[in-house]
Amino acid sequence: MDAIKFILNGKEVAYEGSAADRLLDVLRDCYNCKSVKCGCKEGECGACSVLIDGTLINSCCVAMGAVEGASILTMEGYRETARFAALSRAFGELSAVQCGFCIPGMVLAAESVLAKNPHPSEDEIREGLSGNLCRCTGYNAIVNAVNNAAKEANGLW
Amino acid sequence: MVNGFAPKTLQEALELRAAHDLVPYAGGTDLMVENRKNVSYLFLGKLPELRQITVDENYIRIGAAVTFTEALASELVPPLMKEAVSRIAAPAIRNAGTFGGNLGNGSAKADSVLIEFAADAKLRLVCLKGERLVDVDKFYLGRKKLDLANDELIAEILLPKQGLEHYYYEKVGGRNALAISRVSFAGVFAQRDGRITNIAAAFGAVADTVLRWKDLEQMLLGKTVEEARACKEAYLQAYADRMVLTRGRVSAEYRKAVCLNLLGEFLAKFGI
Amino acid sequence: MPLRGRTLIENTVDSVLDSVADSAVVVTGYRADEVESLLQGHYGEKVLLVRNNAYAATDMLESIRTGCRAMPACDAFFLLPGDMPVIREETFRALLARRDGQKRIIFPTLEGYRKHPPLIDSRFIPEILSFFSEGGLRSLWRLHESEIIEVPVDDAGVWVDLDTQAQYKQCKTKYESEQEVFANMEKISQSVVKKDHAPKIEGRSVYVGDYVAAKDGRPILTGKLLHAKVARAKVLSVEVPALPEGYFYVDAKDVPGDNNVNIVLDDTPVYCRETVEYIGEPIGMVVGPDEKEVQRILNEIKVEYEELEPVLDLRTAKQAFFDYEFGHGDMEKAFAEADKVYEEEFETGYQDQTYLETQGMMAEPEADGRMFVHGSSQCAYYIHGAVMRVLGCGPTGVHVLQDVTGGGFGGKEAFPSILGSQVAVAAHKAKAPVRCVFDRREDLEYTSKRHPSLCRYKMAVKDGRVTAVDCDVIFNAGAYSTLSAVVLQRGIIAAPGVYNIPNVHVRGRALKTNTTPCGAYRGFGGPQTFFAIERMMDHVAQDLGVDEIAFKEAHLVKQGDMTSTQGKYHFPVPLQAMIDEVDAKCDLKRKHEEYKKPQTGRYRRGMGLSVYFHGAGFTGSGERDLIKAVAKLRKYADGTVEVLASNGDIGQGVRTTFPKIVAHELNLPLDKVYYNHPDTARVPDSGPTVASRSLMVVGELLRRAAIKLRTIWVDGEEQEVEEHFKEPDFMIPFYLDKFQGDAYPTYAWAVNAIEVEVDTCTGLAKVLNAVGNFDVGTPIDYNIVVGQMEGGFLQGIGHASIEKMDYDAKGRIRNNSFSDYLIPTTKDVPNLTAMLHVEKYPDGPYGAKGAGEVPLVGATSAYVAAIEQALGKDKHQLNHAPFTAEDTMKELLKEGN
């Protein structure tokens, strides 16, 4: 049987396990991507969000067979980018991170918003982050941080 | 791969489907929540034949593996469908979820399926022996029961090219995003020469399948708006009498009250 | 009087010049020289200055005439008083757009009232100049009624004229941006980047589920709990399949010490005794290296039950874990003499904390024989005490570390003591590290949550004032008592609300039912009783025919008044000012008045208010008698300082705010002071991370410790200082047996206003505006405190509206997944504002008081009040929460709509 080949944070990898395994579990257990958090395992919280070929996806709702040939970016890869630095700065300035559990997924959702629309309105930001639950912040600081990052981005997105 | 097949073409997929006991997998957003044990998947998400949105003389044809996000970006998909699809869950789910999956999951809560009922959509089902077109309301046999043979796949959804311009749509969810429909309603209205030619009313998430009663629609077809207004009460009463709804996350009484209110709003929007 | 960094008159002039006008004529009077020189310097020729020297003796019309005389040639002009600084550009434009060549007077209107600034055609100038009649210009316009056009505008700015200091202050709060507030705040309040920001946002923080191996490198065994499937039964047998090597089944027989978890009482077993008392009660745990195999074994275990009749209905439940009673005054007399007596019943439902990281604990037997327990938790020393008892060892036999914790909100106050004990027993048996992390369904169904409540209130009213209140408070405790005693205490102490009611009687009971034990959740009993008293006050006001807000205002307690427990409000009570600030922010009173009018359309609006407190810190003498907090600072030779305390950062920011206080006192850069997650092997017991106490109590200990360290500081040496809690001198001693004395040293105060729009077709309600004004004393970090307020307030709105959880006829919680238990998303309350009102507390660090809980407490009553108003108070009296779309529809159906 052929392994499932895909690119993880820029590196080619081959997964030998079952095609029915859950991407979330595989990322955490086999590739040590612990930034990918499990909040519910049913696509209802966004803590396990990753970017697959640039698209925001809940990794709990993906079976390994579906990622054959795909390029997956988790926070482990994204945190090396200038875009991440801009978002991190903006989140930090507004203390938008409280318990932090939703945050890696939230930041990837923010990346997904800005990649499509570098100058989003507040409503567009709220729509873009609407699949990522945060129980701590009430969302204002997060939404404002994404807005600030967009304003100060200088063409990053 | 182990426990799964990722065919490159539809033909290959149909062969695999016929030869093995496989669960068709498009976007995964429902299947992975079900978390079936000891299952083998047939991965359809990348099949080019299922990933297109095209238009022909009579129909807008949406491939079964087209995602909701892709439909929202398409100029071909009618506004009614877009409105419903835009209310599904949240971006990450819309990025993965597909039209075929929404149908195949068999739920009456499926937001795109409601529109297909209201729009008299047809489904193109394919297997190695050939293909057939089935009306969406015939496709649903009951709760989670579909007219889909073990060797068949859903290939396309065919929405009529014309006639969906005038509509009324509401989704009642538990919150403003990440919400499964608790009641959903889609109405399509058309008139010609002052006479009502279409008054489709479909109710989602309130019973085992999406509900639509074409015989009740007859009450208003062919009438002028004024005439329709005159028998509005009887029409609403007929729906009230017909509706035997199930309870779910909300009570059957609530569902019925909302359905009837929205039906009334639909009529009112078009002057009835 | 500055606003937005400029004088009021500059604001006013800017508003016209920036939008529509070419030039402005400004008529000055009082302090004319100053005003003129300021405007001349700023605007030059764009402003024409004229003076009404007789300003003190003449009316406004004379000033208008002065201006008209100086008016350069123009077609029309706006008449704008100098103290209306915040009119929007759109308003000016809307008026201009209505000019139609007919030379008219065009008035903006709001809610039907004509307001400034009218746009007046210049042909009226001669008439104004020659008009000398009583009643000012208004009587002139009366002669020209047919030439007046009214333009409705959506601009609250047309209401804002700043005749008084109070109006000025309100306006300032509303129109100044946060940055400007920030620039004026104390240094300690200024925000810093949080200490744990980088590791958290980079995804490097290690939560308990993220460890790949134990501390000593050994692999971690997975533990999964065997949960009871029936609500009440004798467990006759547990049949465990043959276990592969390396797999274990653990239950009560394996507990080396006492099979009771120490919480308040010790009735909660580690693993069940002969009976199970609720669905989900842990019977045992399967432990082993492979998670799937553990799951398989678990599925194959057969439990034989002898079912017993469970108690599920709170109304018929009899067994009281706790039954308290207190009061003062003469109830009998007050009720006998009352003009009218009101009775009402109120209910609130479960609320789940829904921290994004589920419960998870891990235990590692160490080489030296100690048990190392760590995980997602709030109170390291609570777990320490519990595990000691369960393992039957002394204090040095165990140490407990708080891992990075993905939210707590009270849910990780007591529960980790239970789970921590369970994994400790498992690790003891397996002689290997064991970790148990709950999945979401387990967490929603089987972990502690907010107590459902049933409150029966009776109120006596004489001469329009409330003279007595009798509160019967019942909390559904669930199957074991856990924290119900203290939750109930806080709830009943708050039962009469923030009102001065001379005669009070309160009874409170926590009743046992065969359901998941309830426990701590942010607010801790307060949301239940404040819901009851706030709704009761609304309903009594309505019956008396007086405005609900005015009725509440007339009864507010003030400094020096007696508390419900015959203690004293020692410090100023800023509630009236806070209501005024909220009013300025969201037009609370005008809208509340407006929405009283009958509404008949599909969409109907309401505005609700709640006024409340949250007692800061532990109830009663707990801090003095039980906790006796100790905190330390250790200075190292390199000049860095470590905070040693046991309060866990669960997102609320103590890893940042504690060092901030210390750095401030030592005048060190913040990066020289640090606070790690507490390990009981290293830190003293500064108490649990609960009751909004950490910053106020432990923060103050650290401030004092830092001062001590400053005085003995020697460069290059390792030094340590220690501080112990001391009760403030002013406290009236509290006696729990009588519920008498100061239950709290001080209070966080709050005012919530929530505006909703109800869709009568679907029952759905949209929150148009949610404004919370919170006095938590000095914010130790502005962003952190605002973040707490916003987050807590949204949780409260969730509890009020969509967070419905209930159990079925068998006692099973049905809302056990994220698609069935809904918490707010980014899109549910986009218009949520938290304001801070600062009333400093002298015994808290720099004036800080308890903050964490207060934002959640009042949302339910404000929200339900708003829904009630939207539906029409004459027809609907709403008295339960959450109030869902379905509840709204039920009300509408009653109406026969």
PDB file of N, CA and C in Angstrom, chain A residues 82-124:
ATOM      1  N   ALA A  82       6.514  36.596   8.167  1.00  0.00           N
ATOM      2  CA  ALA A  82       6.369  38.017   8.506  1.00  0.00           C
ATOM      3  C   ALA A  82       4.910  38.351   8.795  1.00  0.00           C
ATOM      4  N   ARG A  83       4.017  37.663   8.114  1.00  0.00           N
ATOM      5  CA  ARG A  83       2.593  37.915   8.371  1.00  0.00           C
ATOM      6  C   ARG A  83       2.239  37.532   9.803  1.00  0.00           C
ATOM      7  N   PHE A  84       2.789  36.411  10.234  1.00  0.00           N
ATOM      8  CA  PHE A  84       2.549  36.019  11.622  1.00  0.00           C
ATOM      9  C   PHE A  84       3.069  37.100  12.565  1.00  0.00           C
ATOM     10  N   ALA A  85       4.274  37.587  12.280  1.00  0.00           N
ATOM     11  CA  ALA A  85       4.870  38.592  13.173  1.00  0.00           C
ATOM     12  C   ALA A  85       3.941  39.802  13.293  1.00  0.00           C
ATOM     13  N   ALA A  86       3.349  40.188  12.165  1.00  0.00           N
ATOM     14  CA  ALA A  86       2.450  41.352  12.201  1.00  0.00           C
ATOM     15  C   ALA A  86       1.211  41.054  13.044  1.00  0.00           C
ATOM     16  N   LEU A  87       0.658  39.868  12.867  1.00  0.00           N
ATOM     17  CA  LEU A  87      -0.529  39.517  13.658  1.00  0.00           C
ATOM     18  C   LEU A  87      -0.168  39.378  15.139  1.00  0.00           C
ATOM     19  N   SER A  88       0.967  38.765  15.408  1.00  0.00           N
ATOM     20  CA  SER A  88       1.371  38.583  16.796  1.00  0.00           C
ATOM     21  C   SER A  88       1.545  39.926  17.480  1.00  0.00           C
ATOM     22  N   ARG A  89       2.167  40.864  16.779  1.00  0.00           N
ATOM     23  CA  ARG A  89       2.364  42.197  17.358  1.00  0.00           C
ATOM     24  C   ARG A  89       1.002  42.831  17.677  1.00  0.00           C
ATOM     25  N   ALA A  90       0.096  42.736  16.718  1.00  0.00           N
ATOM     26  CA  ALA A  90      -1.216  43.363  16.912  1.00  0.00           C
ATOM     27  C   ALA A  90      -1.993  42.699  18.057  1.00  0.00           C
ATOM     28  N   PHE A  91      -1.945  41.384  18.123  1.00  0.00           N
ATOM     29  CA  PHE A  91      -2.622  40.674  19.234  1.00  0.00           C
ATOM     30  C   PHE A  91      -1.982  41.075  20.563  1.00  0.00           C
ATOM     31  N   GLY A  92      -0.658  41.168  20.568  1.00  0.00           N
ATOM     32  CA  GLY A  92       0.050  41.498  21.800  1.00  0.00           C
ATOM     33  C   GLY A  92      -0.282  42.886  22.303  1.00  0.00           C
ATOM     34  N   GLU A  93      -0.383  43.818  21.393  1.00  0.00           N
ATOM     35  CA  GLU A  93      -0.658  45.203  21.806  1.00  0.00           C
ATOM     36  C   GLU A  93      -2.024  45.344  22.447  1.00  0.00           C
ATOM     37  N   LEU A  94      -2.949  44.494  22.086  1.00  0.00           N
ATOM     38  CA  LEU A  94      -4.304  44.596  22.662  1.00  0.00           C
ATOM     39  C   LEU A  94      -4.563  43.507  23.707  1.00  0.00           C
ATOM     40  N   SER A  95      -3.540  42.771  24.074  1.00  0.00           N
ATOM     41  CA  SER A  95      -3.708  41.654  25.032  1.00  0.00           C
ATOM     42  C   SER A  95      -4.875  40.759  24.605  1.00  0.00           C
ATOM     43  N   ALA A  96      -4.883  40.431  23.326  1.00  0.00           N
ATOM     44  CA  ALA A  96      -5.997  39.656  22.780  1.00  0.00           C
ATOM     45  C   ALA A  96      -5.879  38.166  23.068  1.00  0.00           C
ATOM     46  N   VAL A  97      -4.779  37.775  23.691  1.00  0.00           N
ATOM     47  CA  VAL A  97      -4.601  36.364  24.036  1.00  0.00           C
ATOM     48  C   VAL A  97      -4.841  36.191  25.526  1.00  0.00           C
ATOM     49  N   GLN A  98      -5.827  35.394  25.890  1.00  0.00           N
ATOM     50  CA  GLN A  98      -6.024  35.109  27.308  1.00  0.00           C
ATOM     51  C   GLN A  98      -5.546  33.680  27.582  1.00  0.00           C
ATOM     52  N   CYS A  99      -6.456  32.714  27.597  1.00  0.00           N
ATOM     53  CA  CYS A  99      -5.976  31.368  27.930  1.00  0.00           C
ATOM     54  C   CYS A  99      -5.142  30.784  26.810  1.00  0.00           C
ATOM     55  N   GLY A 100      -5.334  31.264  25.592  1.00  0.00           N
ATOM     56  CA  GLY A 100      -4.462  30.884  24.492  1.00  0.00           C
ATOM     57  C   GLY A 100      -4.843  29.631  23.730  1.00  0.00           C
ATOM     58  N   PHE A 101      -5.830  28.901  24.214  1.00  0.00           N
ATOM     59  CA  PHE A 101      -6.122  27.603  23.604  1.00  0.00           C
ATOM     60  C   PHE A 101      -6.696  27.749  22.198  1.00  0.00           C
ATOM     61  N   CYS A 102      -7.511  28.772  21.985  1.00  0.00           N
ATOM     62  CA  CYS A 102      -8.123  28.975  20.664  1.00  0.00           C
ATOM     63  C   CYS A 102      -7.187  29.704  19.718  1.00  0.00           C
ATOM     64  N   ILE A 103      -6.086  30.243  20.250  1.00  0.00           N
ATOM     65  CA  ILE A 103      -5.351  31.278  19.527  1.00  0.00           C
ATOM     66  C   ILE A 103      -4.616  30.795  18.269  1.00  0.00           C
ATOM     67  N   PRO A 104      -3.890  29.682  18.295  1.00  0.00           N
ATOM     68  CA  PRO A 104      -3.257  29.281  17.035  1.00  0.00           C
ATOM     69  C   PRO A 104      -4.279  29.134  15.897  1.00  0.00           C
ATOM     70  N   GLY A 105      -5.404  28.523  16.199  1.00  0.00           N
ATOM     71  CA  GLY A 105      -6.452  28.395  15.179  1.00  0.00           C
ATOM     72  C   GLY A 105      -7.008  29.744  14.786  1.00  0.00           C
ATOM     73  N   MET A 106      -7.195  30.586  15.768  1.00  0.00           N
ATOM     74  CA  MET A 106      -7.749  31.927  15.511  1.00  0.00           C
ATOM     75  C   MET A 106      -6.830  32.729  14.594  1.00  0.00           C
ATOM     76  N   VAL A 107      -5.515  32.634  14.852  1.00  0.00           N
ATOM     77  CA  VAL A 107      -4.557  33.394  14.048  1.00  0.00           C
ATOM     78  C   VAL A 107      -4.550  32.864  12.614  1.00  0.00           C
ATOM     79  N   LEU A 108      -4.672  31.559  12.448  1.00  0.00           N
ATOM     80  CA  LEU A 108      -4.730  31.014  11.087  1.00  0.00           C
ATOM     81  C   LEU A 108      -6.023  31.449  10.395  1.00  0.00           C
ATOM     82  N   ALA A 109      -7.091  31.570  11.159  1.00  0.00           N
ATOM     83  CA  ALA A 109      -8.337  32.089  10.572  1.00  0.00           C
ATOM     84  C   ALA A 109      -8.151  33.541  10.162  1.00  0.00           C
ATOM     85  N   ALA A 110      -7.426  34.301  10.981  1.00  0.00           N
ATOM     86  CA  ALA A 110      -7.151  35.704  10.639  1.00  0.00           C
ATOM     87  C   ALA A 110      -6.326  35.773   9.358  1.00  0.00           C
ATOM     88  N   GLU A 111      -5.332  34.906   9.252  1.00  0.00           N
ATOM     89  CA  GLU A 111      -4.524  34.848   8.025  1.00  0.00           C
ATOM     90  C   GLU A 111      -5.420  34.568   6.815  1.00  0.00           C
ATOM     91  N   SER A 112      -6.353  33.661   7.012  1.00  0.00           N
ATOM     92  CA  SER A 112      -7.238  33.301   5.921  1.00  0.00           C
ATOM     93  C   SER A 112      -8.124  34.488   5.501  1.00  0.00           C
ATOM     94  N   VAL A 113      -8.561  35.273   6.478  1.00  0.00           N
ATOM     95  CA  VAL A 113      -9.358  36.473   6.164  1.00  0.00           C
ATOM     96  C   VAL A 113      -8.517  37.450   5.357  1.00  0.00           C
ATOM     97  N   LEU A 114      -7.316  37.733   5.862  1.00  0.00           N
ATOM     98  CA  LEU A 114      -6.500  38.780   5.253  1.00  0.00           C
ATOM     99  C   LEU A 114      -5.933  38.355   3.908  1.00  0.00           C
ATOM    100  N   ALA A 115      -5.691  37.059   3.744  1.00  0.00           N
ATOM    101  CA  ALA A 115      -5.165  36.594   2.463  1.00  0.00           C
ATOM    102  C   ALA A 115      -6.171  36.835   1.347  1.00  0.00           C
ATOM    103  N   LYS A 116      -7.457  36.721   1.711  1.00  0.00           N
ATOM    104  CA  LYS A 116      -8.496  36.929   0.706  1.00  0.00           C
ATOM    105  C   LYS A 116      -8.844  38.404   0.564  1.00  0.00           C
ATOM    106  N   ASN A 117      -8.694  39.139   1.645  1.00  0.00           N
ATOM    107  CA  ASN A 117      -9.181  40.503   1.689  1.00  0.00           C
ATOM    108  C   ASN A 117      -8.286  41.308   2.631  1.00  0.00           C
ATOM    109  N   PRO A 118      -7.275  41.977   2.059  1.00  0.00           N
ATOM    110  CA  PRO A 118      -6.298  42.657   2.910  1.00  0.00           C
ATOM    111  C   PRO A 118      -6.879  43.829   3.701  1.00  0.00           C
ATOM    112  N   HIS A 119      -8.037  44.331   3.288  1.00  0.00           N
ATOM    113  CA  HIS A 119      -8.627  45.460   4.007  1.00  0.00           C
ATOM    114  C   HIS A 119     -10.059  45.148   4.421  1.00  0.00           C
ATOM    115  N   PRO A 120     -10.227  44.197   5.307  1.00  0.00           N
ATOM    116  CA  PRO A 120     -11.594  43.784   5.651  1.00  0.00           C
ATOM    117  C   PRO A 120     -12.274  44.793   6.569  1.00  0.00           C
ATOM    118  N   SER A 121     -13.582  44.842   6.491  1.00  0.00           N
ATOM    119  CA  SER A 121     -14.365  45.623   7.449  1.00  0.00           C
ATOM    120  C   SER A 121     -14.474  44.812   8.734  1.00  0.00           C
ATOM    121  N   GLU A 122     -14.994  45.469   9.769  1.00  0.00           N
ATOM    122  CA  GLU A 122     -15.149  44.720  11.024  1.00  0.00           C
ATOM    123  C   GLU A 122     -16.084  43.528  10.815  1.00  0.00           C
ATOM    124  N   ASP A 123     -17.161  43.747  10.058  1.00  0.00           N
ATOM    125  CA  ASP A 123     -18.100  42.643   9.819  1.00  0.00           C
ATOM    126  C   ASP A 123     -17.427  41.491   9.093  1.00  0.00           C
ATOM    127  N   GLU A 124     -16.576  41.835   8.139  1.00  0.00           N
ATOM    128  CA  GLU A 124     -15.892  40.778   7.393  1.00  0.00           C
ATOM    129  C   GLU A 124     -14.921  40.012   8.288  1.00  0.00           C
TER     130      GLU A 124
END
